[in-house]
């Protein structure tokens, strides 16, 4: 930026100072003169006249209009006034200057003694409206460069008479508290209309913590505030997604929401959710994004400790909207439609072989198997024939064709023609055409708000529909929220709210055979259609193959799967209803003293119905699995012969919180106190039930369950009648366990109760120095066998220094806000998976005794207690250059103690391990938040450019944990180790591909002493290498927003870095897979092509291990930079729509997840999906305010 341009921007920043001087003039204009007369006592130090007049304004309630540029240029001596009339004070301060003052209707105007000659004189009038078209009462309108001005009346109108100008044009500076100051050029004798927009910087001066509302100047904790105007700048179905890039320290990576890193190994790591001052148990996705007034993210102990044992993970405080306008109903309608791009189903793009490549790979193997194996395969014809007759193995069309050729049933030419035809097929494309649909999400929101002097009412209706992007699937949500308040008396206000969320969804039902929901589970060369165009049926492992002779047995049902039909035959319907009731009574018995009583009650009921009708694969599998032959040769069916299966799960949650709190806030001279104390009680209850119906008919709503003996079914391990040559069909594994067992299992009832007492105090001296302290003691029934652990004291202390209020800073006019703060505190976390008491679970019926039995899950442990975090935070908040640049910088060190982890026990105790408080962890890092205005749009026609940047660095380390792993596979499955992050990746060290006889194509791994072995799982943990962490260390968000003449453009970019990922894992395979084959096998090892990719087909491994899944060769850098969204918006001028009764109308178009800008890995993998990139989506939005 050049010097001239910089000087211009510097001049524009002075406009804001004029707005501050004129705040509140509207109230003064309606006061009689005798009310305005004041006697003041104040000390004025030497400086300039502007500083002296500012002290007068701060110590009085007068309205003073003057030119700050002129006043700043005039020196002023020190003065002392004792009970002096305001007019005398002004006379003394103006003595010796060429200025004088006048007073009219309580407004004091300072102006030069000598009038300035002008060529033209006229008046200027107009009306000031807010962003929704309502009149702004008491706005200040000043003619730039003069002391002439006016205050808008009750209708938002103003008139400035006798305005002089050499060019018939003057500039008006218009300001109002909480609104952005604007500057407009107007002609003399003109009538004008101006619109003021909300100023998020001004509104964010108050921080809402849930327990209290406190000025930002008094906060000693680390807090980020997001206002409603920022939230609505971009549309996201989830509130969490809207926070990305806006809150330093917050991570949404991998769908996991954390603040300042992972703070526990097994307990909850998500932040606590607080809505309208009270913690809730519901999901954050139940909060209507259109109904949010502000979001405050509390990060350090000083901000969160008041919440006690649930504060270690940070807190998200959401405040819902209230009506703002009196005397009318404010109606707002919004709608957004999101269209996702079609899924890319290209095999190569998804890292799979193309149909032609898979045909060639498989043909190469089966040609070797049947014709060129040199005796390595004993009697391949007999082996294949057995598999076909047994029905236990998948037989691919290529294997069948080679088998028929080997038998002489088809010629080589026919075989080759079959292969060529298969190469032309494309199962994924056909699947996409038949199953997938363009995903569309529709959301509609209607808000009705009204306000009177004593009451207000807010009703919001929100409906969302998601077609899920595939046939016979959807997700619907209805969200109804009502909040109202009434001032019963000047000292008593009642508030009540009711929130109802109703969800209904449908997804494909569960099945151990997932081929109908996963297009990559089927070979690429398969087709959904037969040669005659009819639907092809698919057969799978242990379900009978396509060529199995037993599939035509009249005693059994054909297990062929029609993929499209299965989406309708096997479905899971979920209905959920969440209710939240909130009541609040606010008493004001004395000035500065309030007593608050709150009660919140939540209920949640979820019903999940999995219905597999008579034609479903699941129902047919159950039927066949329990079709038996007795000793007399009679066939019988142990389950129902007709109907399907209905498995129902009902879960219920009931939660309540009661709180009583006393608040006190007062100022005594230079001393200010904000204090609160209260008691809180909470209970959570969770229970449910399962039921199973067989022979269920959805139309008749009846079943034949009573005819089935489930005891007999549960004890049948194999059915040798259904598959006699395969040793028997595994009925328990593939029928009872996946389909029936869960439907018969009980749902555990769990109740917990909590009690807390708390208090905090903020003391401020001379608006400069803040001292803060909080204390809370929590009790919970989870712990308590040992009396000393029943209650957990949690506390925090903090201090803040408002340097901008210091006399040595005040003369530095480019510093608007500067604050140093430091805090230290102890917060807690609860692990619900452990309790002080012995726990046991009933697990069903013993298959030998046919009697119920249970298992002791964990022994009693009287010494269990809360996890705790000790956090130190040092931060600075600042705003400079007329608030053009603002932000905060924080350094924190969060040490977790008494973290639950698994401890090894002496087996003679009856247990091999148990969870105890023995681990510790540390998160330390830095957060930077910056907001800058490169160009400030003072009115609609000006160009504006704002940039927000957030920087997060977090280093996570486990400082103490017991890890009994001695073998490599044990550390892989239990990766927690002292000195490493909680998300550590441990890897086997790849040593190449073996070419030894009998082991060709098999992977080798480094083991002890530099040796190599095919099996490394059972070796020492020392053979593993640390490959990095899977959670990002560094997160950067960059949000740019441009505005001009009603148009807006927003671009959000996100960077995640410092972490690793496992991707394109080159697993070993036996012979050839029965699904789509990963494309890395195109470079598989052969003697002629000795690569580092495991062999396939004839060089496939006969000993499959898990080592390739955890190979260091599959670890890649996961750093990336993406554009999250690009938002185009347009707000129509009010004059275009006011005759339609519309106050505000805006349109938007948003692009989400365009192609990433940069990824560090060189294999083309999206680090967030570990495969193909995230789908882009396009959002069309409309907002209307009446």
mmCIF file of C-alpha atoms in Angstrom, residues 598-813:
data_model
loop_
_atom_site.group_PDB
_atom_site.id
_atom_site.type_symbol
_atom_site.label_atom_id
_atom_site.label_comp_id
_atom_site.label_asym_id
_atom_site.label_seq_id
_atom_site.Cartn_x
_atom_site.Cartn_y
_atom_site.Cartn_z
ATOM 1 C CA UNK A 598 -33.473 -22.069 36.299
ATOM 2 C CA UNK A 599 -34.727 -25.520 35.450
ATOM 3 C CA UNK A 600 -34.162 -27.467 32.262
ATOM 4 C CA UNK A 601 -35.722 -30.834 31.439
ATOM 5 C CA UNK A 602 -34.834 -32.894 28.385
ATOM 6 C CA UNK A 603 -36.331 -36.067 26.999
ATOM 7 C CA UNK A 604 -35.146 -38.105 24.068
ATOM 8 C CA UNK A 605 -36.860 -41.106 22.538
ATOM 9 C CA UNK A 606 -35.424 -43.064 19.620
ATOM 10 C CA UNK A 607 -37.048 -46.007 17.870
ATOM 11 C CA UNK A 608 -35.009 -47.961 15.352
ATOM 12 C CA UNK A 609 -36.835 -50.566 13.294
ATOM 13 C CA UNK A 610 -34.883 -52.914 11.076
ATOM 14 C CA UNK A 611 -37.328 -54.657 8.786
ATOM 15 C CA UNK A 612 -36.192 -57.393 6.396
ATOM 16 C CA UNK A 613 -39.227 -58.638 4.477
ATOM 17 C CA UNK A 614 -39.801 -62.147 3.227
ATOM 18 C CA UNK A 615 -37.917 -61.476 -0.024
ATOM 19 C CA UNK A 616 -34.822 -60.029 1.658
ATOM 20 C CA UNK A 617 -31.501 -61.815 1.677
ATOM 21 C CA UNK A 618 -31.499 -61.793 5.476
ATOM 22 C CA UNK A 619 -34.902 -63.486 5.796
ATOM 23 C CA UNK A 620 -33.997 -66.120 3.235
ATOM 24 C CA UNK A 621 -30.667 -66.782 4.953
ATOM 25 C CA UNK A 622 -32.431 -67.345 8.296
ATOM 26 C CA UNK A 623 -34.935 -69.653 6.636
ATOM 27 C CA UNK A 624 -32.239 -71.789 5.005
ATOM 28 C CA UNK A 625 -29.931 -71.768 8.022
ATOM 29 C CA UNK A 626 -32.612 -73.373 10.185
ATOM 30 C CA UNK A 627 -34.097 -75.791 7.660
ATOM 31 C CA UNK A 628 -33.028 -79.184 9.060
ATOM 32 C CA UNK A 629 -33.356 -82.888 8.325
ATOM 33 C CA UNK A 630 -34.182 -85.223 11.200
ATOM 34 C CA UNK A 631 -33.097 -88.839 11.642
ATOM 35 C CA UNK A 632 -36.188 -90.067 9.836
ATOM 36 C CA UNK A 633 -35.419 -88.008 6.755
ATOM 37 C CA UNK A 634 -38.131 -85.453 7.420
ATOM 38 C CA UNK A 635 -37.432 -81.809 6.565
ATOM 39 C CA UNK A 636 -38.556 -79.231 9.109
ATOM 40 C CA UNK A 637 -38.152 -75.483 9.580
ATOM 41 C CA UNK A 638 -37.062 -74.187 12.973
ATOM 42 C CA UNK A 639 -38.108 -70.655 12.067
ATOM 43 C CA UNK A 640 -41.214 -69.287 10.424
ATOM 44 C CA UNK A 641 -41.853 -70.264 6.825
ATOM 45 C CA UNK A 642 -43.609 -67.048 5.880
ATOM 46 C CA UNK A 643 -43.018 -63.402 6.680
ATOM 47 C CA UNK A 644 -39.943 -61.395 7.398
ATOM 48 C CA UNK A 645 -38.007 -60.160 10.428
ATOM 49 C CA UNK A 646 -38.591 -57.002 12.485
ATOM 50 C CA UNK A 647 -35.995 -55.966 15.033
ATOM 51 C CA UNK A 648 -36.925 -52.951 17.162
ATOM 52 C CA UNK A 649 -34.741 -50.979 19.525
ATOM 53 C CA UNK A 650 -36.243 -48.308 21.779
ATOM 54 C CA UNK A 651 -33.998 -46.012 23.767
ATOM 55 C CA UNK A 652 -35.074 -43.298 26.175
ATOM 56 C CA UNK A 653 -33.158 -40.533 27.859
ATOM 57 C CA UNK A 654 -34.398 -38.203 30.579
ATOM 58 C CA UNK A 655 -32.159 -35.420 31.846
ATOM 59 C CA UNK A 656 -32.758 -32.478 34.143
ATOM 60 C CA UNK A 657 -30.723 -29.658 35.631
ATOM 61 C CA UNK A 658 -31.806 -27.279 38.387
ATOM 62 C CA UNK A 659 -29.830 -24.190 39.281
ATOM 63 C CA UNK A 660 -30.170 -21.391 41.786
ATOM 64 C CA UNK A 661 -27.809 -18.455 41.500
ATOM 65 C CA UNK A 662 -27.206 -15.039 43.070
ATOM 66 C CA UNK A 663 -25.478 -12.325 41.042
ATOM 67 C CA UNK A 664 -24.108 -9.023 42.258
ATOM 68 C CA UNK A 665 -22.619 -6.260 40.115
ATOM 69 C CA UNK A 666 -21.817 -2.749 41.287
ATOM 70 C CA UNK A 667 -19.354 0.082 40.938
ATOM 71 C CA UNK A 668 -18.059 2.183 43.825
ATOM 72 C CA UNK A 669 -15.970 5.030 42.535
ATOM 73 C CA UNK A 670 -13.017 3.329 40.895
ATOM 74 C CA UNK A 671 -13.962 -0.103 42.233
ATOM 75 C CA UNK A 672 -16.138 -2.532 40.300
ATOM 76 C CA UNK A 673 -17.336 -5.938 41.446
ATOM 77 C CA UNK A 674 -19.024 -8.765 39.532
ATOM 78 C CA UNK A 675 -19.786 -11.761 41.713
ATOM 79 C CA UNK A 676 -21.984 -14.818 41.617
ATOM 80 C CA UNK A 677 -22.655 -17.915 43.686
ATOM 81 C CA UNK A 678 -25.001 -20.811 43.186
ATOM 82 C CA UNK A 679 -26.027 -24.429 43.560
ATOM 83 C CA UNK A 680 -26.667 -26.869 40.741
ATOM 84 C CA UNK A 681 -28.229 -30.336 40.686
ATOM 85 C CA UNK A 682 -28.372 -32.668 37.719
ATOM 86 C CA UNK A 683 -29.601 -36.142 36.825
ATOM 87 C CA UNK A 684 -29.293 -38.285 33.714
ATOM 88 C CA UNK A 685 -31.286 -41.461 33.069
ATOM 89 C CA UNK A 686 -30.844 -43.735 30.086
ATOM 90 C CA UNK A 687 -32.711 -46.970 29.362
ATOM 91 C CA UNK A 688 -34.286 -48.908 26.539
ATOM 92 C CA UNK A 689 -35.489 -52.211 25.189
ATOM 93 C CA UNK A 690 -35.017 -54.595 22.268
ATOM 94 C CA UNK A 691 -37.538 -56.847 20.603
ATOM 95 C CA UNK A 692 -37.432 -59.351 17.769
ATOM 96 C CA UNK A 693 -40.272 -60.627 15.610
ATOM 97 C CA UNK A 694 -39.980 -63.437 13.087
ATOM 98 C CA UNK A 695 -42.613 -64.210 10.499
ATOM 99 C CA UNK A 696 -43.547 -60.526 10.621
ATOM 100 C CA UNK A 697 -46.015 -59.178 8.069
ATOM 101 C CA UNK A 698 -45.860 -55.398 7.714
ATOM 102 C CA UNK A 699 -49.306 -55.162 6.127
ATOM 103 C CA UNK A 700 -51.111 -57.257 8.742
ATOM 104 C CA UNK A 701 -48.874 -56.030 11.601
ATOM 105 C CA UNK A 702 -48.567 -59.536 13.080
ATOM 106 C CA UNK A 703 -45.894 -62.193 13.493
ATOM 107 C CA UNK A 704 -45.306 -65.875 14.274
ATOM 108 C CA UNK A 705 -42.542 -65.307 16.807
ATOM 109 C CA UNK A 706 -44.254 -67.433 19.460
ATOM 110 C CA UNK A 707 -43.734 -70.550 17.328
ATOM 111 C CA UNK A 708 -39.929 -70.213 17.400
ATOM 112 C CA UNK A 709 -37.680 -71.759 20.055
ATOM 113 C CA UNK A 710 -34.774 -69.310 20.236
ATOM 114 C CA UNK A 711 -32.899 -71.517 22.656
ATOM 115 C CA UNK A 712 -32.599 -74.185 19.978
ATOM 116 C CA UNK A 713 -31.559 -71.617 17.365
ATOM 117 C CA UNK A 714 -28.830 -70.133 19.566
ATOM 118 C CA UNK A 715 -27.241 -73.534 20.151
ATOM 119 C CA UNK A 716 -27.118 -74.644 16.524
ATOM 120 C CA UNK A 717 -23.538 -73.972 15.407
ATOM 121 C CA UNK A 718 -23.665 -75.617 11.972
ATOM 122 C CA UNK A 719 -26.388 -76.961 9.675
ATOM 123 C CA UNK A 720 -24.998 -79.915 7.741
ATOM 124 C CA UNK A 721 -28.249 -80.431 5.820
ATOM 125 C CA UNK A 722 -28.101 -77.024 4.138
ATOM 126 C CA UNK A 723 -24.458 -77.425 3.096
ATOM 127 C CA UNK A 724 -23.434 -81.031 3.712
ATOM 128 C CA UNK A 725 -20.138 -81.008 1.809
ATOM 129 C CA UNK A 726 -18.827 -77.814 3.444
ATOM 130 C CA UNK A 727 -18.989 -79.230 6.936
ATOM 131 C CA UNK A 728 -22.260 -77.494 7.512
ATOM 132 C CA UNK A 729 -23.525 -73.979 7.084
ATOM 133 C CA UNK A 730 -22.327 -71.813 10.052
ATOM 134 C CA UNK A 731 -25.848 -70.945 11.228
ATOM 135 C CA UNK A 732 -24.766 -69.261 14.439
ATOM 136 C CA UNK A 733 -22.138 -67.097 12.770
ATOM 137 C CA UNK A 734 -24.119 -66.061 9.702
ATOM 138 C CA UNK A 735 -27.717 -66.161 10.919
ATOM 139 C CA UNK A 736 -28.227 -66.031 14.667
ATOM 140 C CA UNK A 737 -25.450 -63.593 15.623
ATOM 141 C CA UNK A 738 -25.883 -60.922 12.932
ATOM 142 C CA UNK A 739 -29.654 -61.005 12.712
ATOM 143 C CA UNK A 740 -31.210 -62.186 15.965
ATOM 144 C CA UNK A 741 -28.840 -61.946 18.916
ATOM 145 C CA UNK A 742 -28.811 -58.148 19.233
ATOM 146 C CA UNK A 743 -32.582 -58.076 19.000
ATOM 147 C CA UNK A 744 -32.789 -60.306 22.065
ATOM 148 C CA UNK A 745 -30.146 -58.544 24.163
ATOM 149 C CA UNK A 746 -31.200 -56.254 27.006
ATOM 150 C CA UNK A 747 -30.450 -52.512 26.993
ATOM 151 C CA UNK A 748 -28.701 -51.422 30.161
ATOM 152 C CA UNK A 749 -30.354 -48.815 32.360
ATOM 153 C CA UNK A 750 -27.977 -46.141 33.565
ATOM 154 C CA UNK A 751 -28.741 -43.351 36.020
ATOM 155 C CA UNK A 752 -26.336 -40.734 37.350
ATOM 156 C CA UNK A 753 -26.787 -37.851 39.753
ATOM 157 C CA UNK A 754 -24.612 -34.824 40.317
ATOM 158 C CA UNK A 755 -24.539 -31.902 42.729
ATOM 159 C CA UNK A 756 -22.396 -28.785 42.649
ATOM 160 C CA UNK A 757 -21.742 -25.560 44.486
ATOM 161 C CA UNK A 758 -19.861 -22.716 42.852
ATOM 162 C CA UNK A 759 -18.874 -19.071 43.079
ATOM 163 C CA UNK A 760 -16.730 -16.592 41.206
ATOM 164 C CA UNK A 761 -15.644 -13.005 41.628
ATOM 165 C CA UNK A 762 -14.252 -10.385 39.280
ATOM 166 C CA UNK A 763 -12.809 -7.226 40.766
ATOM 167 C CA UNK A 764 -11.836 -4.243 38.622
ATOM 168 C CA UNK A 765 -9.964 -1.160 39.768
ATOM 169 C CA UNK A 766 -10.176 2.077 37.804
ATOM 170 C CA UNK A 767 -11.225 0.152 34.669
ATOM 171 C CA UNK A 768 -7.574 -0.902 34.351
ATOM 172 C CA UNK A 769 -6.826 -3.849 36.588
ATOM 173 C CA UNK A 770 -8.897 -7.026 36.815
ATOM 174 C CA UNK A 771 -8.583 -9.871 39.280
ATOM 175 C CA UNK A 772 -10.686 -13.000 38.879
ATOM 176 C CA UNK A 773 -11.265 -16.119 40.932
ATOM 177 C CA UNK A 774 -13.708 -19.013 40.731
ATOM 178 C CA UNK A 775 -14.358 -22.089 42.813
ATOM 179 C CA UNK A 776 -16.606 -25.071 42.286
ATOM 180 C CA UNK A 777 -17.037 -28.395 44.019
ATOM 181 C CA UNK A 778 -18.697 -31.262 42.182
ATOM 182 C CA UNK A 779 -20.198 -34.444 43.554
ATOM 183 C CA UNK A 780 -21.188 -37.440 41.439
ATOM 184 C CA UNK A 781 -22.503 -40.928 42.121
ATOM 185 C CA UNK A 782 -19.976 -42.381 39.664
ATOM 186 C CA UNK A 783 -17.280 -42.158 42.316
ATOM 187 C CA UNK A 784 -17.598 -42.199 46.055
ATOM 188 C CA UNK A 785 -16.758 -45.470 47.796
ATOM 189 C CA UNK A 786 -13.832 -43.562 49.263
ATOM 190 C CA UNK A 787 -15.242 -40.477 51.013
ATOM 191 C CA UNK A 788 -12.318 -38.231 50.073
ATOM 192 C CA UNK A 789 -13.045 -38.682 46.368
ATOM 193 C CA UNK A 790 -16.785 -37.975 46.528
ATOM 194 C CA UNK A 791 -16.348 -34.266 45.934
ATOM 195 C CA UNK A 792 -13.906 -32.672 43.556
ATOM 196 C CA UNK A 793 -12.787 -29.050 44.165
ATOM 197 C CA UNK A 794 -12.096 -27.185 40.932
ATOM 198 C CA UNK A 795 -10.921 -23.605 40.745
ATOM 199 C CA UNK A 796 -9.231 -20.925 38.690
ATOM 200 C CA UNK A 797 -7.621 -17.515 39.124
ATOM 201 C CA UNK A 798 -6.843 -14.829 36.589
ATOM 202 C CA UNK A 799 -5.660 -11.274 36.183
ATOM 203 C CA UNK A 800 -6.044 -8.705 33.423
ATOM 204 C CA UNK A 801 -4.511 -5.337 32.660
ATOM 205 C CA UNK A 802 -6.395 -2.924 30.384
ATOM 206 C CA UNK A 803 -3.440 -0.972 29.110
ATOM 207 C CA UNK A 804 -5.570 1.155 26.780
ATOM 208 C CA UNK A 805 -7.039 2.854 29.863
ATOM 209 C CA UNK A 806 -3.619 3.828 31.174
ATOM 210 C CA UNK A 807 -2.710 7.507 30.861
ATOM 211 C CA UNK A 808 0.560 6.678 29.140
ATOM 212 C CA UNK A 809 -1.352 4.752 26.436
ATOM 213 C CA UNK A 810 -4.310 7.100 25.918
ATOM 214 C CA UNK A 811 -2.287 9.678 23.928
ATOM 215 C CA UNK A 812 -1.417 6.921 21.450
ATOM 216 C CA UNK A 813 -4.573 7.361 19.421
#
